[in-house]
Amino acid sequence: MLTDADAEAFDAAIGAWLSGLAGFTAAPASGDDRESPGFVQVRLDGKTIRGAKDAEGNQMHLLAALAGPDASTSVLAAQAEVGAKTHEVPMAPVVLGQIDLNNKIVTADALHTVKATAQHIRERGGQFVLPVKENRRALVDALDALSWKDVPVAHRSVDKGHGRVTTRTIQVLPAPPDLPFPHVSQVFLIERYVSDLHGGPISAVAALGLASPEPDRASPAELAGYVREQWSIESLHWIRDTLYQEDKSQIRTRSGPRIMAALRNLAISALRLAGRTDITEATRWAARRMDRPFTILGLTS
């Protein structure tokens, strides 16, 4: 039954239900053109289901959007299959098109730092924070040419854990008027330094980026937070792979793998909305009594 179901409709129904439950779909009231003072983050990322293959041997690849303020309270709001004859970039508008982007800020990896995606986001009322890497040579050159050495650090954070100290800094400038990318208000440089507990250096990484919100809508600390929070969709992928053993699933053909991925997204998102951050233990807890999953999903009277 699963392998013959309409996976696209199934994904859309689950995404809409979770988004509505989380309260992420409310658009501004009629006649109110103001944007809220804060944004709900939408994190875009792809995942390959390695155990699922079509008749030609192509593995199934899904592009998904995780929406919410942080890793512990975010839900999978949209998902779409990336066909074997295409790639993630043209599918980004398909996924984002399932979400009301008003008062949302979209983050993604550097693959999605493309003009068409940025244009789509802004046309639909959203904002974006996107990284700039070597795959966008003209942007790298434009940002590298800026006098970062003269720009003060606007925000700094320090974290200690696992025998390491991680220091992150961000410098922010207004976007150059001739920047070859649309709708950018701010550009930034994030540097991350990792040392041992005695101050010995372990690694240093620098990352450039673009942001569409004006400075009064997204401070340096908030920009740094959006960049850092992009990782939370990777944590969702990790849960699906390790706890739910997605790549080892015996459901491998037609619509089955995508529908099972949607059900895993539903389970994880529902647990998060129920206030559970320990997804492994929460899954075990829910499995001990058959009524508990219905309670989590709000399906009890």
PDB file of C-alpha atoms in Angstrom:
ATOM      1  CA  MET A   1       0.000   0.000   0.000  1.00  0.00           C
ATOM      2  CA  LEU A   2       2.781   2.454   0.929  1.00  0.00           C
ATOM      3  CA  THR A   3       4.671   1.896  -2.294  1.00  0.00           C
ATOM      4  CA  ASP A   4       1.643   2.857  -4.411  1.00  0.00           C
ATOM      5  CA  ALA A   5       0.476   5.904  -2.433  1.00  0.00           C
ATOM      6  CA  ASP A   6       0.782   9.493  -3.697  1.00  0.00           C
ATOM      7  CA  ALA A   7       4.011  10.510  -1.965  1.00  0.00           C
ATOM      8  CA  GLU A   8       3.795  14.139  -3.058  1.00  0.00           C
ATOM      9  CA  ALA A   9       0.319  14.576  -1.560  1.00  0.00           C
ATOM     10  CA  PHE A  10       1.375  12.679   1.564  1.00  0.00           C
ATOM     11  CA  ASP A  11       4.407  14.930   2.074  1.00  0.00           C
ATOM     12  CA  ALA A  12       2.316  18.062   1.525  1.00  0.00           C
ATOM     13  CA  ALA A  13      -0.347  16.957   3.999  1.00  0.00           C
ATOM     14  CA  ILE A  14       2.155  16.153   6.736  1.00  0.00           C
ATOM     15  CA  GLY A  15       4.122  19.359   6.180  1.00  0.00           C
ATOM     16  CA  ALA A  16       0.997  21.518   6.261  1.00  0.00           C
ATOM     17  CA  TRP A  17      -0.342  19.777   9.365  1.00  0.00           C
ATOM     18  CA  LEU A  18       2.939  20.103  11.270  1.00  0.00           C
ATOM     19  CA  SER A  19       3.392  23.739  10.223  1.00  0.00           C
ATOM     20  CA  GLY A  20      -0.132  24.589  11.305  1.00  0.00           C
ATOM     21  CA  LEU A  21       0.318  22.792  14.606  1.00  0.00           C
ATOM     22  CA  ALA A  22       3.529  24.701  15.222  1.00  0.00           C
ATOM     23  CA  GLY A  23       1.893  28.006  14.254  1.00  0.00           C
ATOM     24  CA  PHE A  24       4.295  28.799  11.411  1.00  0.00           C
ATOM     25  CA  THR A  25       1.748  29.383   8.649  1.00  0.00           C
ATOM     26  CA  ALA A  26      -0.118  32.461   9.873  1.00  0.00           C
ATOM     27  CA  ALA A  27       0.148  35.282   7.323  1.00  0.00           C
ATOM     28  CA  PRO A  28      -0.105  38.980   8.291  1.00  0.00           C
ATOM     29  CA  ALA A  29      -3.615  40.286   8.852  1.00  0.00           C
ATOM     30  CA  SER A  30      -5.369  41.843   5.861  1.00  0.00           C
ATOM     31  CA  GLY A  31      -4.060  45.342   5.226  1.00  0.00           C
ATOM     32  CA  ASP A  32      -1.077  44.861   7.546  1.00  0.00           C
ATOM     33  CA  ASP A  33       2.124  45.024   5.496  1.00  0.00           C
ATOM     34  CA  ARG A  34       4.463  45.111   8.470  1.00  0.00           C
ATOM     35  CA  GLU A  35       6.843  42.278   9.134  1.00  0.00           C
ATOM     36  CA  SER A  36       7.215  40.892  12.632  1.00  0.00           C
ATOM     37  CA  PRO A  37      10.306  41.911  14.643  1.00  0.00           C
ATOM     38  CA  GLY A  38      11.699  38.382  14.493  1.00  0.00           C
ATOM     39  CA  PHE A  39      11.885  35.607  11.915  1.00  0.00           C
ATOM     40  CA  VAL A  40      11.129  31.903  11.985  1.00  0.00           C
ATOM     41  CA  GLN A  41      14.088  30.121  10.441  1.00  0.00           C
ATOM     42  CA  VAL A  42      13.589  27.740   7.507  1.00  0.00           C
ATOM     43  CA  ARG A  43      16.595  25.470   6.959  1.00  0.00           C
ATOM     44  CA  LEU A  44      16.943  23.868   3.535  1.00  0.00           C
ATOM     45  CA  ASP A  45      18.984  20.707   3.027  1.00  0.00           C
ATOM     46  CA  GLY A  46      19.029  17.472   1.040  1.00  0.00           C
ATOM     47  CA  LYS A  47      19.411  13.845   2.095  1.00  0.00           C
ATOM     48  CA  THR A  48      19.999  10.672   0.117  1.00  0.00           C
ATOM     49  CA  ILE A  49      18.172   7.502   1.174  1.00  0.00           C
ATOM     50  CA  ARG A  50      20.959   5.098   0.359  1.00  0.00           C
ATOM     51  CA  GLY A  51      18.928   1.902   0.527  1.00  0.00           C
ATOM     52  CA  ALA A  52      16.293   3.098  -1.953  1.00  0.00           C
ATOM     53  CA  LYS A  53      16.923   2.767  -5.704  1.00  0.00           C
ATOM     54  CA  ASP A  54      14.832   3.038  -8.841  1.00  0.00           C
ATOM     55  CA  ALA A  55      14.873   0.620 -11.769  1.00  0.00           C
ATOM     56  CA  GLU A  56      18.012   2.306 -13.162  1.00  0.00           C
ATOM     57  CA  GLY A  57      19.838   2.019  -9.837  1.00  0.00           C
ATOM     58  CA  ASN A  58      19.543   5.705  -8.894  1.00  0.00           C
ATOM     59  CA  GLN A  59      19.329   6.392  -5.165  1.00  0.00           C
ATOM     60  CA  MET A  60      16.421   8.468  -3.888  1.00  0.00           C
ATOM     61  CA  HIS A  61      17.352  12.003  -2.864  1.00  0.00           C
ATOM     62  CA  LEU A  62      14.994  14.283  -0.913  1.00  0.00           C
ATOM     63  CA  LEU A  63      15.170  18.032  -0.356  1.00  0.00           C
ATOM     64  CA  ALA A  64      13.503  19.209   2.838  1.00  0.00           C
ATOM     65  CA  ALA A  65      12.809  22.372   4.817  1.00  0.00           C
ATOM     66  CA  LEU A  66      12.978  22.396   8.616  1.00  0.00           C
ATOM     67  CA  ALA A  67      11.100  25.323  10.168  1.00  0.00           C
ATOM     68  CA  GLY A  68      11.285  26.635  13.708  1.00  0.00           C
ATOM     69  CA  PRO A  69      13.267  28.837  16.068  1.00  0.00           C
ATOM     70  CA  ASP A  70      15.772  26.158  17.136  1.00  0.00           C
ATOM     71  CA  ALA A  71      16.640  22.488  16.814  1.00  0.00           C
ATOM     72  CA  SER A  72      14.439  21.382  19.697  1.00  0.00           C
ATOM     73  CA  THR A  73      11.226  23.024  18.456  1.00  0.00           C
ATOM     74  CA  SER A  74      11.514  22.798  14.660  1.00  0.00           C
ATOM     75  CA  VAL A  75       9.318  20.683  12.388  1.00  0.00           C
ATOM     76  CA  LEU A  76       9.744  19.321   8.879  1.00  0.00           C
ATOM     77  CA  ALA A  77       7.514  21.760   7.000  1.00  0.00           C
ATOM     78  CA  ALA A  78       8.063  20.586   3.416  1.00  0.00           C
ATOM     79  CA  GLN A  79       9.803  17.877   1.428  1.00  0.00           C
ATOM     80  CA  ALA A  80      10.183  16.974  -2.250  1.00  0.00           C
ATOM     81  CA  GLU A  81      11.993  14.344  -4.260  1.00  0.00           C
ATOM     82  CA  VAL A  82      14.966  15.412  -6.362  1.00  0.00           C
ATOM     83  CA  GLY A  83      14.734  13.354  -9.538  1.00  0.00           C
ATOM     84  CA  ALA A  84      17.699  11.534 -11.010  1.00  0.00           C
ATOM     85  CA  LYS A  85      17.765  13.907 -14.004  1.00  0.00           C
ATOM     86  CA  THR A  86      17.802  17.103 -11.955  1.00  0.00           C
ATOM     87  CA  HIS A  87      19.453  18.417  -8.777  1.00  0.00           C
ATOM     88  CA  GLU A  88      18.620  20.335  -5.606  1.00  0.00           C
ATOM     89  CA  VAL A  89      18.805  23.901  -6.937  1.00  0.00           C
ATOM     90  CA  PRO A  90      15.732  23.865  -9.228  1.00  0.00           C
ATOM     91  CA  MET A  91      13.813  21.958  -6.552  1.00  0.00           C
ATOM     92  CA  ALA A  92      14.367  24.638  -3.895  1.00  0.00           C
ATOM     93  CA  PRO A  93      11.430  26.792  -5.110  1.00  0.00           C
ATOM     94  CA  VAL A  94       9.251  23.664  -5.144  1.00  0.00           C
ATOM     95  CA  VAL A  95       9.995  22.959  -1.487  1.00  0.00           C
ATOM     96  CA  LEU A  96       9.843  26.596  -0.391  1.00  0.00           C
ATOM     97  CA  GLY A  97       6.648  27.033  -2.392  1.00  0.00           C
ATOM     98  CA  GLN A  98       4.894  24.776   0.120  1.00  0.00           C
ATOM     99  CA  ILE A  99       5.612  27.218   2.964  1.00  0.00           C
ATOM    100  CA  ASP A 100       4.233  30.662   3.745  1.00  0.00           C
ATOM    101  CA  LEU A 101       7.520  32.595   3.722  1.00  0.00           C
ATOM    102  CA  ASN A 102       6.151  35.763   5.324  1.00  0.00           C
ATOM    103  CA  ASN A 103       8.285  36.484   8.391  1.00  0.00           C
ATOM    104  CA  LYS A 104      10.546  33.516   7.607  1.00  0.00           C
ATOM    105  CA  ILE A 105      14.289  33.586   7.007  1.00  0.00           C
ATOM    106  CA  VAL A 106      15.727  30.872   4.774  1.00  0.00           C
ATOM    107  CA  THR A 107      19.167  29.351   5.298  1.00  0.00           C
ATOM    108  CA  ALA A 108      20.884  26.694   3.201  1.00  0.00           C
ATOM    109  CA  ASP A 109      24.306  25.462   2.153  1.00  0.00           C
ATOM    110  CA  ALA A 110      26.334  27.214  -0.547  1.00  0.00           C
ATOM    111  CA  LEU A 111      24.808  25.106  -3.320  1.00  0.00           C
ATOM    112  CA  HIS A 112      21.648  27.216  -2.959  1.00  0.00           C
ATOM    113  CA  THR A 113      23.369  30.598  -3.087  1.00  0.00           C
ATOM    114  CA  VAL A 114      21.871  31.355  -6.487  1.00  0.00           C
ATOM    115  CA  LYS A 115      20.035  34.411  -7.777  1.00  0.00           C
ATOM    116  CA  ALA A 116      16.860  32.567  -8.756  1.00  0.00           C
ATOM    117  CA  THR A 117      16.398  31.102  -5.279  1.00  0.00           C
ATOM    118  CA  ALA A 118      17.035  34.455  -3.608  1.00  0.00           C
ATOM    119  CA  GLN A 119      14.545  36.102  -5.960  1.00  0.00           C
ATOM    120  CA  HIS A 120      11.930  33.441  -5.205  1.00  0.00           C
ATOM    121  CA  ILE A 121      12.352  33.888  -1.456  1.00  0.00           C
ATOM    122  CA  ARG A 122      11.988  37.663  -1.562  1.00  0.00           C
ATOM    123  CA  GLU A 123       9.055  37.604  -3.987  1.00  0.00           C
ATOM    124  CA  ARG A 124       7.197  35.389  -1.536  1.00  0.00           C
ATOM    125  CA  GLY A 125       7.842  37.649   1.442  1.00  0.00           C
ATOM    126  CA  GLY A 126      10.798  35.821   2.945  1.00  0.00           C
ATOM    127  CA  GLN A 127      14.363  36.771   3.826  1.00  0.00           C
ATOM    128  CA  PHE A 128      17.599  34.826   3.434  1.00  0.00           C
ATOM    129  CA  VAL A 129      21.024  34.274   4.966  1.00  0.00           C
ATOM    130  CA  LEU A 130      23.282  32.350   2.591  1.00  0.00           C
ATOM    131  CA  PRO A 131      26.957  31.316   2.630  1.00  0.00           C
ATOM    132  CA  VAL A 132      29.408  32.252  -0.106  1.00  0.00           C
ATOM    133  CA  LYS A 133      31.971  29.656  -1.151  1.00  0.00           C
ATOM    134  CA  GLU A 134      34.224  28.870  -4.096  1.00  0.00           C
ATOM    135  CA  ASN A 135      31.340  27.671  -6.248  1.00  0.00           C
ATOM    136  CA  ARG A 136      30.352  31.357  -6.547  1.00  0.00           C
ATOM    137  CA  ARG A 137      33.701  32.803  -7.620  1.00  0.00           C
ATOM    138  CA  ALA A 138      32.451  36.301  -8.482  1.00  0.00           C
ATOM    139  CA  LEU A 139      30.832  36.648  -5.060  1.00  0.00           C
ATOM    140  CA  VAL A 140      33.925  35.367  -3.271  1.00  0.00           C
ATOM    141  CA  ASP A 141      36.094  37.868  -5.122  1.00  0.00           C
ATOM    142  CA  ALA A 142      33.699  40.731  -4.365  1.00  0.00           C
ATOM    143  CA  LEU A 143      33.571  39.950  -0.650  1.00  0.00           C
ATOM    144  CA  ASP A 144      37.281  39.172  -0.353  1.00  0.00           C
ATOM    145  CA  ALA A 145      38.030  42.620  -1.768  1.00  0.00           C
ATOM    146  CA  LEU A 146      36.379  44.320   1.208  1.00  0.00           C
ATOM    147  CA  SER A 147      38.590  45.716   3.992  1.00  0.00           C
ATOM    148  CA  TRP A 148      37.663  43.198   6.669  1.00  0.00           C
ATOM    149  CA  LYS A 149      40.805  43.991   8.658  1.00  0.00           C
ATOM    150  CA  ASP A 150      39.355  47.428   9.361  1.00  0.00           C
ATOM    151  CA  VAL A 151      35.932  46.122  10.422  1.00  0.00           C
ATOM    152  CA  PRO A 152      35.445  45.617  14.166  1.00  0.00           C
ATOM    153  CA  VAL A 153      34.070  42.364  15.509  1.00  0.00           C
ATOM    154  CA  ALA A 154      30.342  42.936  16.004  1.00  0.00           C
ATOM    155  CA  HIS A 155      29.605  39.826  18.049  1.00  0.00           C
ATOM    156  CA  ARG A 156      31.628  37.106  19.752  1.00  0.00           C
ATOM    157  CA  SER A 157      30.591  33.833  21.370  1.00  0.00           C
ATOM    158  CA  VAL A 158      32.646  31.289  23.299  1.00  0.00           C
ATOM    159  CA  ASP A 159      31.621  27.681  23.943  1.00  0.00           C
ATOM    160  CA  LYS A 160      33.411  25.044  25.980  1.00  0.00           C
ATOM    161  CA  GLY A 161      32.820  21.325  25.650  1.00  0.00           C
ATOM    162  CA  HIS A 162      34.409  17.993  24.760  1.00  0.00           C
ATOM    163  CA  GLY A 163      37.813  19.274  25.844  1.00  0.00           C
ATOM    164  CA  ARG A 164      37.728  22.207  23.433  1.00  0.00           C
ATOM    165  CA  VAL A 165      37.056  25.925  23.413  1.00  0.00           C
ATOM    166  CA  THR A 166      35.291  27.287  20.328  1.00  0.00           C
ATOM    167  CA  THR A 167      35.319  31.033  19.697  1.00  0.00           C
ATOM    168  CA  ARG A 168      33.123  32.484  16.961  1.00  0.00           C
ATOM    169  CA  THR A 169      33.248  36.062  15.720  1.00  0.00           C
ATOM    170  CA  ILE A 170      31.240  37.936  13.115  1.00  0.00           C
ATOM    171  CA  GLN A 171      32.030  41.143  11.234  1.00  0.00           C
ATOM    172  CA  VAL A 172      29.284  42.825   9.220  1.00  0.00           C
ATOM    173  CA  LEU A 173      29.268  45.435   6.445  1.00  0.00           C
ATOM    174  CA  PRO A 174      26.578  47.016   4.268  1.00  0.00           C
ATOM    175  CA  ALA A 175      26.331  45.210   0.942  1.00  0.00           C
ATOM    176  CA  PRO A 176      28.443  46.836  -1.803  1.00  0.00           C
ATOM    177  CA  PRO A 177      26.205  48.542  -4.388  1.00  0.00           C
ATOM    178  CA  ASP A 178      27.808  46.582  -7.242  1.00  0.00           C
ATOM    179  CA  LEU A 179      27.492  43.165  -5.586  1.00  0.00           C
ATOM    180  CA  PRO A 180      26.513  40.620  -8.283  1.00  0.00           C
ATOM    181  CA  PHE A 181      23.614  39.203  -6.273  1.00  0.00           C
ATOM    182  CA  PRO A 182      20.083  40.550  -5.690  1.00  0.00           C
ATOM    183  CA  HIS A 183      18.328  41.682  -2.506  1.00  0.00           C
ATOM    184  CA  VAL A 184      21.418  41.731  -0.254  1.00  0.00           C
ATOM    185  CA  SER A 185      21.470  44.320   2.536  1.00  0.00           C
ATOM    186  CA  GLN A 186      24.391  43.020   4.604  1.00  0.00           C
ATOM    187  CA  VAL A 187      27.490  40.920   4.030  1.00  0.00           C
ATOM    188  CA  PHE A 188      29.453  39.216   6.765  1.00  0.00           C
ATOM    189  CA  LEU A 189      32.587  37.320   7.700  1.00  0.00           C
ATOM    190  CA  ILE A 190      32.379  34.635  10.382  1.00  0.00           C
ATOM    191  CA  GLU A 191      35.571  33.198  11.863  1.00  0.00           C
ATOM    192  CA  ARG A 192      35.685  30.157  14.103  1.00  0.00           C
ATOM    193  CA  TYR A 193      38.689  29.284  16.221  1.00  0.00           C
ATOM    194  CA  VAL A 194      38.961  25.981  18.075  1.00  0.00           C
ATOM    195  CA  SER A 195      41.583  25.444  20.763  1.00  0.00           C
ATOM    196  CA  ASP A 196      42.224  22.954  23.522  1.00  0.00           C
ATOM    197  CA  LEU A 197      41.554  23.873  27.137  1.00  0.00           C
ATOM    198  CA  HIS A 198      45.107  25.217  27.464  1.00  0.00           C
ATOM    199  CA  GLY A 199      44.810  27.573  24.502  1.00  0.00           C
ATOM    200  CA  GLY A 200      46.606  25.388  21.986  1.00  0.00           C
ATOM    201  CA  PRO A 201      45.184  25.949  18.485  1.00  0.00           C
ATOM    202  CA  ILE A 202      43.305  23.098  16.815  1.00  0.00           C
ATOM    203  CA  SER A 203      41.614  24.719  13.816  1.00  0.00           C
ATOM    204  CA  ALA A 204      40.572  28.034  12.301  1.00  0.00           C
ATOM    205  CA  VAL A 205      37.840  28.490   9.687  1.00  0.00           C
ATOM    206  CA  ALA A 206      36.534  31.605   7.928  1.00  0.00           C
ATOM    207  CA  ALA A 207      33.180  31.839   6.137  1.00  0.00           C
ATOM    208  CA  LEU A 208      31.663  34.629   4.054  1.00  0.00           C
ATOM    209  CA  GLY A 209      27.948  35.238   3.697  1.00  0.00           C
ATOM    210  CA  LEU A 210      25.043  37.318   2.415  1.00  0.00           C
ATOM    211  CA  ALA A 211      21.955  38.519   4.268  1.00  0.00           C
ATOM    212  CA  SER A 212      18.837  40.160   2.889  1.00  0.00           C
ATOM    213  CA  PRO A 213      17.401  41.715   6.106  1.00  0.00           C
ATOM    214  CA  GLU A 214      18.283  45.303   6.942  1.00  0.00           C
ATOM    215  CA  PRO A 215      20.459  45.739  10.072  1.00  0.00           C
ATOM    216  CA  ASP A 216      17.471  46.752  12.194  1.00  0.00           C
ATOM    217  CA  ARG A 217      15.776  43.455  11.291  1.00  0.00           C
ATOM    218  CA  ALA A 218      18.761  41.162  11.853  1.00  0.00           C
ATOM    219  CA  SER A 219      21.607  42.088  14.196  1.00  0.00           C
ATOM    220  CA  PRO A 220      25.115  40.604  13.938  1.00  0.00           C
ATOM    221  CA  ALA A 221      24.321  38.242  16.806  1.00  0.00           C
ATOM    222  CA  GLU A 222      21.156  37.104  15.039  1.00  0.00           C
ATOM    223  CA  LEU A 223      22.973  36.570  11.740  1.00  0.00           C
ATOM    224  CA  ALA A 224      25.554  34.438  13.522  1.00  0.00           C
ATOM    225  CA  GLY A 225      22.743  32.502  15.165  1.00  0.00           C
ATOM    226  CA  TYR A 226      21.011  31.779  11.858  1.00  0.00           C
ATOM    227  CA  VAL A 227      24.250  30.466  10.370  1.00  0.00           C
ATOM    228  CA  ARG A 228      24.886  28.277  13.375  1.00  0.00           C
ATOM    229  CA  GLU A 229      21.306  26.950  13.506  1.00  0.00           C
ATOM    230  CA  GLN A 230      21.519  25.624   9.942  1.00  0.00           C
ATOM    231  CA  TRP A 231      23.162  22.517  11.423  1.00  0.00           C
ATOM    232  CA  SER A 232      19.911  21.460  13.123  1.00  0.00           C
ATOM    233  CA  ILE A 233      18.518  19.933   9.931  1.00  0.00           C
ATOM    234  CA  GLU A 234      21.653  17.787   9.823  1.00  0.00           C
ATOM    235  CA  SER A 235      20.752  16.556  13.316  1.00  0.00           C
ATOM    236  CA  LEU A 236      17.354  15.499  11.951  1.00  0.00           C
ATOM    237  CA  HIS A 237      19.089  13.489   9.226  1.00  0.00           C
ATOM    238  CA  TRP A 238      21.308  11.888  11.880  1.00  0.00           C
ATOM    239  CA  ILE A 239      18.282  10.799  13.921  1.00  0.00           C
ATOM    240  CA  ARG A 240      16.650   9.270  10.848  1.00  0.00           C
ATOM    241  CA  ASP A 241      19.843   7.378  10.008  1.00  0.00           C
ATOM    242  CA  THR A 242      20.831   6.193  13.491  1.00  0.00           C
ATOM    243  CA  LEU A 243      17.640   5.850  15.531  1.00  0.00           C
ATOM    244  CA  TYR A 244      15.237   4.953  12.712  1.00  0.00           C
ATOM    245  CA  GLN A 245      17.833   3.126  10.566  1.00  0.00           C
ATOM    246  CA  GLU A 246      16.538   4.782   7.399  1.00  0.00           C
ATOM    247  CA  ASP A 247      19.244   3.516   5.065  1.00  0.00           C
ATOM    248  CA  LYS A 248      18.614  -0.081   6.201  1.00  0.00           C
ATOM    249  CA  SER A 249      14.869   0.003   5.574  1.00  0.00           C
ATOM    250  CA  GLN A 250      13.520  -2.895   3.510  1.00  0.00           C
ATOM    251  CA  ILE A 251      10.970  -0.557   1.868  1.00  0.00           C
ATOM    252  CA  ARG A 252      13.068   0.443  -1.130  1.00  0.00           C
ATOM    253  CA  THR A 253      10.918   0.924  -4.225  1.00  0.00           C
ATOM    254  CA  ARG A 254       8.391   3.315  -5.790  1.00  0.00           C
ATOM    255  CA  SER A 255       6.789   5.723  -3.291  1.00  0.00           C
ATOM    256  CA  GLY A 256       7.602   3.644  -0.236  1.00  0.00           C
ATOM    257  CA  PRO A 257      10.954   5.183   0.804  1.00  0.00           C
ATOM    258  CA  ARG A 258       9.681   8.758   0.499  1.00  0.00           C
ATOM    259  CA  ILE A 259       6.516   8.014   2.472  1.00  0.00           C
ATOM    260  CA  MET A 260       8.513   6.274   5.194  1.00  0.00           C
ATOM    261  CA  ALA A 261      10.826   9.311   5.336  1.00  0.00           C
ATOM    262  CA  ALA A 262       7.736  11.508   5.770  1.00  0.00           C
ATOM    263  CA  LEU A 263       6.503   9.276   8.604  1.00  0.00           C
ATOM    264  CA  ARG A 264       9.886   9.521  10.320  1.00  0.00           C
ATOM    265  CA  ASN A 265       9.756  13.294   9.936  1.00  0.00           C
ATOM    266  CA  LEU A 266       6.260  13.247  11.440  1.00  0.00           C
ATOM    267  CA  ALA A 267       7.364  11.180  14.429  1.00  0.00           C
ATOM    268  CA  ILE A 268      10.397  13.333  15.195  1.00  0.00           C
ATOM    269  CA  SER A 269       8.552  16.624  14.685  1.00  0.00           C
ATOM    270  CA  ALA A 270       5.580  15.514  16.804  1.00  0.00           C
ATOM    271  CA  LEU A 271       7.898  14.552  19.657  1.00  0.00           C
ATOM    272  CA  ARG A 272       9.579  17.949  19.454  1.00  0.00           C
ATOM    273  CA  LEU A 273       6.234  19.748  19.497  1.00  0.00           C
ATOM    274  CA  ALA A 274       5.355  17.701  22.577  1.00  0.00           C
ATOM    275  CA  GLY A 275       8.386  19.223  24.285  1.00  0.00           C
ATOM    276  CA  ARG A 276      10.704  16.235  24.002  1.00  0.00           C
ATOM    277  CA  THR A 277      14.306  16.955  23.063  1.00  0.00           C
ATOM    278  CA  ASP A 278      15.653  13.478  23.887  1.00  0.00           C
ATOM    279  CA  ILE A 279      14.262  11.870  20.744  1.00  0.00           C
ATOM    280  CA  THR A 280      15.844   8.457  21.351  1.00  0.00           C
ATOM    281  CA  GLU A 281      14.379   8.073  24.836  1.00  0.00           C
ATOM    282  CA  ALA A 282      11.092   9.680  23.768  1.00  0.00           C
ATOM    283  CA  THR A 283      10.735   7.129  20.956  1.00  0.00           C
ATOM    284  CA  ARG A 284      11.277   4.281  23.409  1.00  0.00           C
ATOM    285  CA  TRP A 285       8.792   5.866  25.821  1.00  0.00           C
ATOM    286  CA  ALA A 286       6.154   6.151  23.082  1.00  0.00           C
ATOM    287  CA  ALA A 287       6.688   2.525  22.047  1.00  0.00           C
ATOM    288  CA  ARG A 288       5.985   1.137  25.524  1.00  0.00           C
ATOM    289  CA  ARG A 289       2.254   1.907  25.337  1.00  0.00           C
ATOM    290  CA  MET A 290       0.183   1.931  22.173  1.00  0.00           C
ATOM    291  CA  ASP A 291      -1.886   4.941  23.289  1.00  0.00           C
ATOM    292  CA  ARG A 292       1.093   7.265  23.709  1.00  0.00           C
ATOM    293  CA  PRO A 293       1.706   8.009  19.995  1.00  0.00           C
ATOM    294  CA  PHE A 294      -1.952   9.024  19.646  1.00  0.00           C
ATOM    295  CA  THR A 295      -1.601  11.330  22.648  1.00  0.00           C
ATOM    296  CA  ILE A 296       1.511  12.937  21.151  1.00  0.00           C
ATOM    297  CA  LEU A 297      -0.324  13.501  17.863  1.00  0.00           C
ATOM    298  CA  GLY A 298      -3.332  14.996  19.657  1.00  0.00           C
ATOM    299  CA  LEU A 299      -5.627  12.239  18.409  1.00  0.00           C
ATOM    300  CA  THR A 300      -7.200  11.383  21.752  1.00  0.00           C
ATOM    301  CA  SER A 301     -10.526  12.693  22.978  1.00  0.00           C
TER     302      SER A 301
END
